[in-house]
Amino acid sequence: MLQPAAHLPTSPALRSATPRVAAIDIVRGLAMVIMALDHIREFWSPTAVRPEDVAHASVALFLTRWITHFCAPTFVFLAGTSVFLYQQKQASRGAVSRFLLLRGLWLVVLEVVVINFLLQWGYNALLLQVIWALGWSMVLLAGLIWLPRWLVGALALAFIFGQHLLPFLQPVTRANVGWALLYGQPFLFKLTPQLPVLVAYTVLPWAAVMAAGYAVGPWFQLPAPQRTRWLGAAGAGALLLFGALRATNWYGDPAPWSVQARGLLYSALSFVNVTKYPPSLLFLCLTLGVALVLLAAWGPAGRLGRWLSTYGRVPMFYYLLHFCLLSGGAFGWTALAFGKPFNLSFAPPGAGLPAGYHPSLWRAYAVWAAVVALLYWPCRWYQGYKQQHTHWWLSYL
């Protein structure tokens, strides 16, 4: 995700010290491809039933949503790892810190101005989501990289494991909104009487995930067999911890699992239905455990790996372009299908859904395949452009 900026000096020796790890690009590319499915489902096939509601949702709807839970933790964790690897190629820690500060603030602006515009045609609100949290996480990491790496890792684990001892402040008011932005459940806040703010991603949990990725960065400098053992052991340990804590409902997630009247399969869905907002300990054990196993298991790239790495090497370019396609496509489709464009994901309050609309996972999967396929060649072109040019702004997209 992070590439050396042209204005930060590097020597040939430093550049060659840390070869690019293919597994990072491949797993990040996999996360990006799966992520698009969730966004497309929301724009092209929203449902009255919440996908996470195991008492009412179908298995297909639940799994379509659930599989995308792996995307944000993987993306943010590997962003932290990329920061460490990027730092090894730079002669000055101060230059890296300044770059992270500027790039983080740029991502915040990108979320507020560009991504909100792409998402919300016809809906008047400010949405603070993953890029917002990613940006502020980089701002915090700009300071954390001055600490010993072991301390950064210890602080990250302390927060991830101890977060459930912290309070959720309800209701959110002007007096406590600062803490609510740092840690808490999603909330709606009136910035002005005309502008509500929906905060979906609070900052500290995701900053801890990024810091954890930064702390394990040296693992990716190890010889491949040792790197595989360490990543595999860490992933297996996280999954075992998830299983043990989830089975007991003792600690780690505010929503306990339960036996479902609909049968054994739905009880299993309840077991893996962990909390994303904010990401609970068990949510992170499950998602990052799988990510670590994939990072360990993915060997030589092969055709599939090369295809996925095309997206994984230009994640922010892919992220912005996929929103242009899915949002613009939904605008055109609804205009043709219902006589006027309709934002199915962010319908204005009281507007309801247009007559004749019916959710369809088949439609969502077909659009997903089309969007991912259409993005391949632009991403491949942009990857080649970045490799051949050193413009300073390329490090910010």
PDB file of C-alpha atoms in Angstrom, residues 42-44 114-125 127 323-335 338 340-348:
ATOM      1  CA  GLU A  42     -25.408  -2.712  -0.184  1.00  0.00           C
ATOM      2  CA  PHE A  43     -25.901  -0.696  -3.379  1.00  0.00           C
ATOM      3  CA  TRP A  44     -27.459  -3.349  -5.603  1.00  0.00           C
ATOM      4  CA  VAL A 114     -14.342  12.271  -2.188  1.00  0.00           C
ATOM      5  CA  ILE A 115     -15.658   8.988  -0.797  1.00  0.00           C
ATOM      6  CA  ASN A 116     -18.691  10.631   0.789  1.00  0.00           C
ATOM      7  CA  PHE A 117     -19.493  12.191  -2.584  1.00  0.00           C
ATOM      8  CA  LEU A 118     -19.237   8.813  -4.350  1.00  0.00           C
ATOM      9  CA  LEU A 119     -21.449   7.061  -1.794  1.00  0.00           C
ATOM     10  CA  GLN A 120     -24.167   9.484  -0.953  1.00  0.00           C
ATOM     11  CA  TRP A 121     -25.835  11.013  -3.966  1.00  0.00           C
ATOM     12  CA  GLY A 122     -29.298  11.985  -2.747  1.00  0.00           C
ATOM     13  CA  TYR A 123     -28.476  11.654   0.954  1.00  0.00           C
ATOM     14  CA  ASN A 124     -27.299  14.465   3.206  1.00  0.00           C
ATOM     15  CA  ALA A 125     -24.972  13.122   5.896  1.00  0.00           C
ATOM     16  CA  LEU A 127     -20.071   9.144   6.902  1.00  0.00           C
ATOM     17  CA  PHE A 323     -16.760   2.985  -5.718  1.00  0.00           C
ATOM     18  CA  CYS A 324     -16.966   4.979  -8.962  1.00  0.00           C
ATOM     19  CA  LEU A 325     -18.085   1.867 -10.845  1.00  0.00           C
ATOM     20  CA  LEU A 326     -20.533   0.419  -8.338  1.00  0.00           C
ATOM     21  CA  SER A 327     -22.094   3.740  -7.337  1.00  0.00           C
ATOM     22  CA  GLY A 328     -22.260   5.086 -10.891  1.00  0.00           C
ATOM     23  CA  GLY A 329     -23.591   1.775 -12.123  1.00  0.00           C
ATOM     24  CA  ALA A 330     -26.291   1.740  -9.448  1.00  0.00           C
ATOM     25  CA  PHE A 331     -27.258   5.289 -10.437  1.00  0.00           C
ATOM     26  CA  GLY A 332     -27.777   4.214 -14.048  1.00  0.00           C
ATOM     27  CA  TRP A 333     -29.491   0.913 -13.224  1.00  0.00           C
ATOM     28  CA  THR A 334     -32.030   2.440 -10.841  1.00  0.00           C
ATOM     29  CA  ALA A 335     -32.754   5.258 -13.292  1.00  0.00           C
ATOM     30  CA  PHE A 338     -37.463   2.646 -11.584  1.00  0.00           C
ATOM     31  CA  LYS A 340     -35.338   7.847 -11.650  1.00  0.00           C
ATOM     32  CA  PRO A 341     -31.997   7.257  -9.901  1.00  0.00           C
ATOM     33  CA  PHE A 342     -32.413   5.865  -6.404  1.00  0.00           C
ATOM     34  CA  ASN A 343     -29.743   5.339  -3.765  1.00  0.00           C
ATOM     35  CA  LEU A 344     -30.830   1.977  -2.355  1.00  0.00           C
ATOM     36  CA  SER A 345     -28.065   1.949   0.234  1.00  0.00           C
ATOM     37  CA  PHE A 346     -28.661   5.475   1.561  1.00  0.00           C
ATOM     38  CA  ALA A 347     -32.309   6.150   0.908  1.00  0.00           C
ATOM     39  CA  PRO A 348     -33.459   9.494   2.354  1.00  0.00           C
TER      40      PRO A 348
END
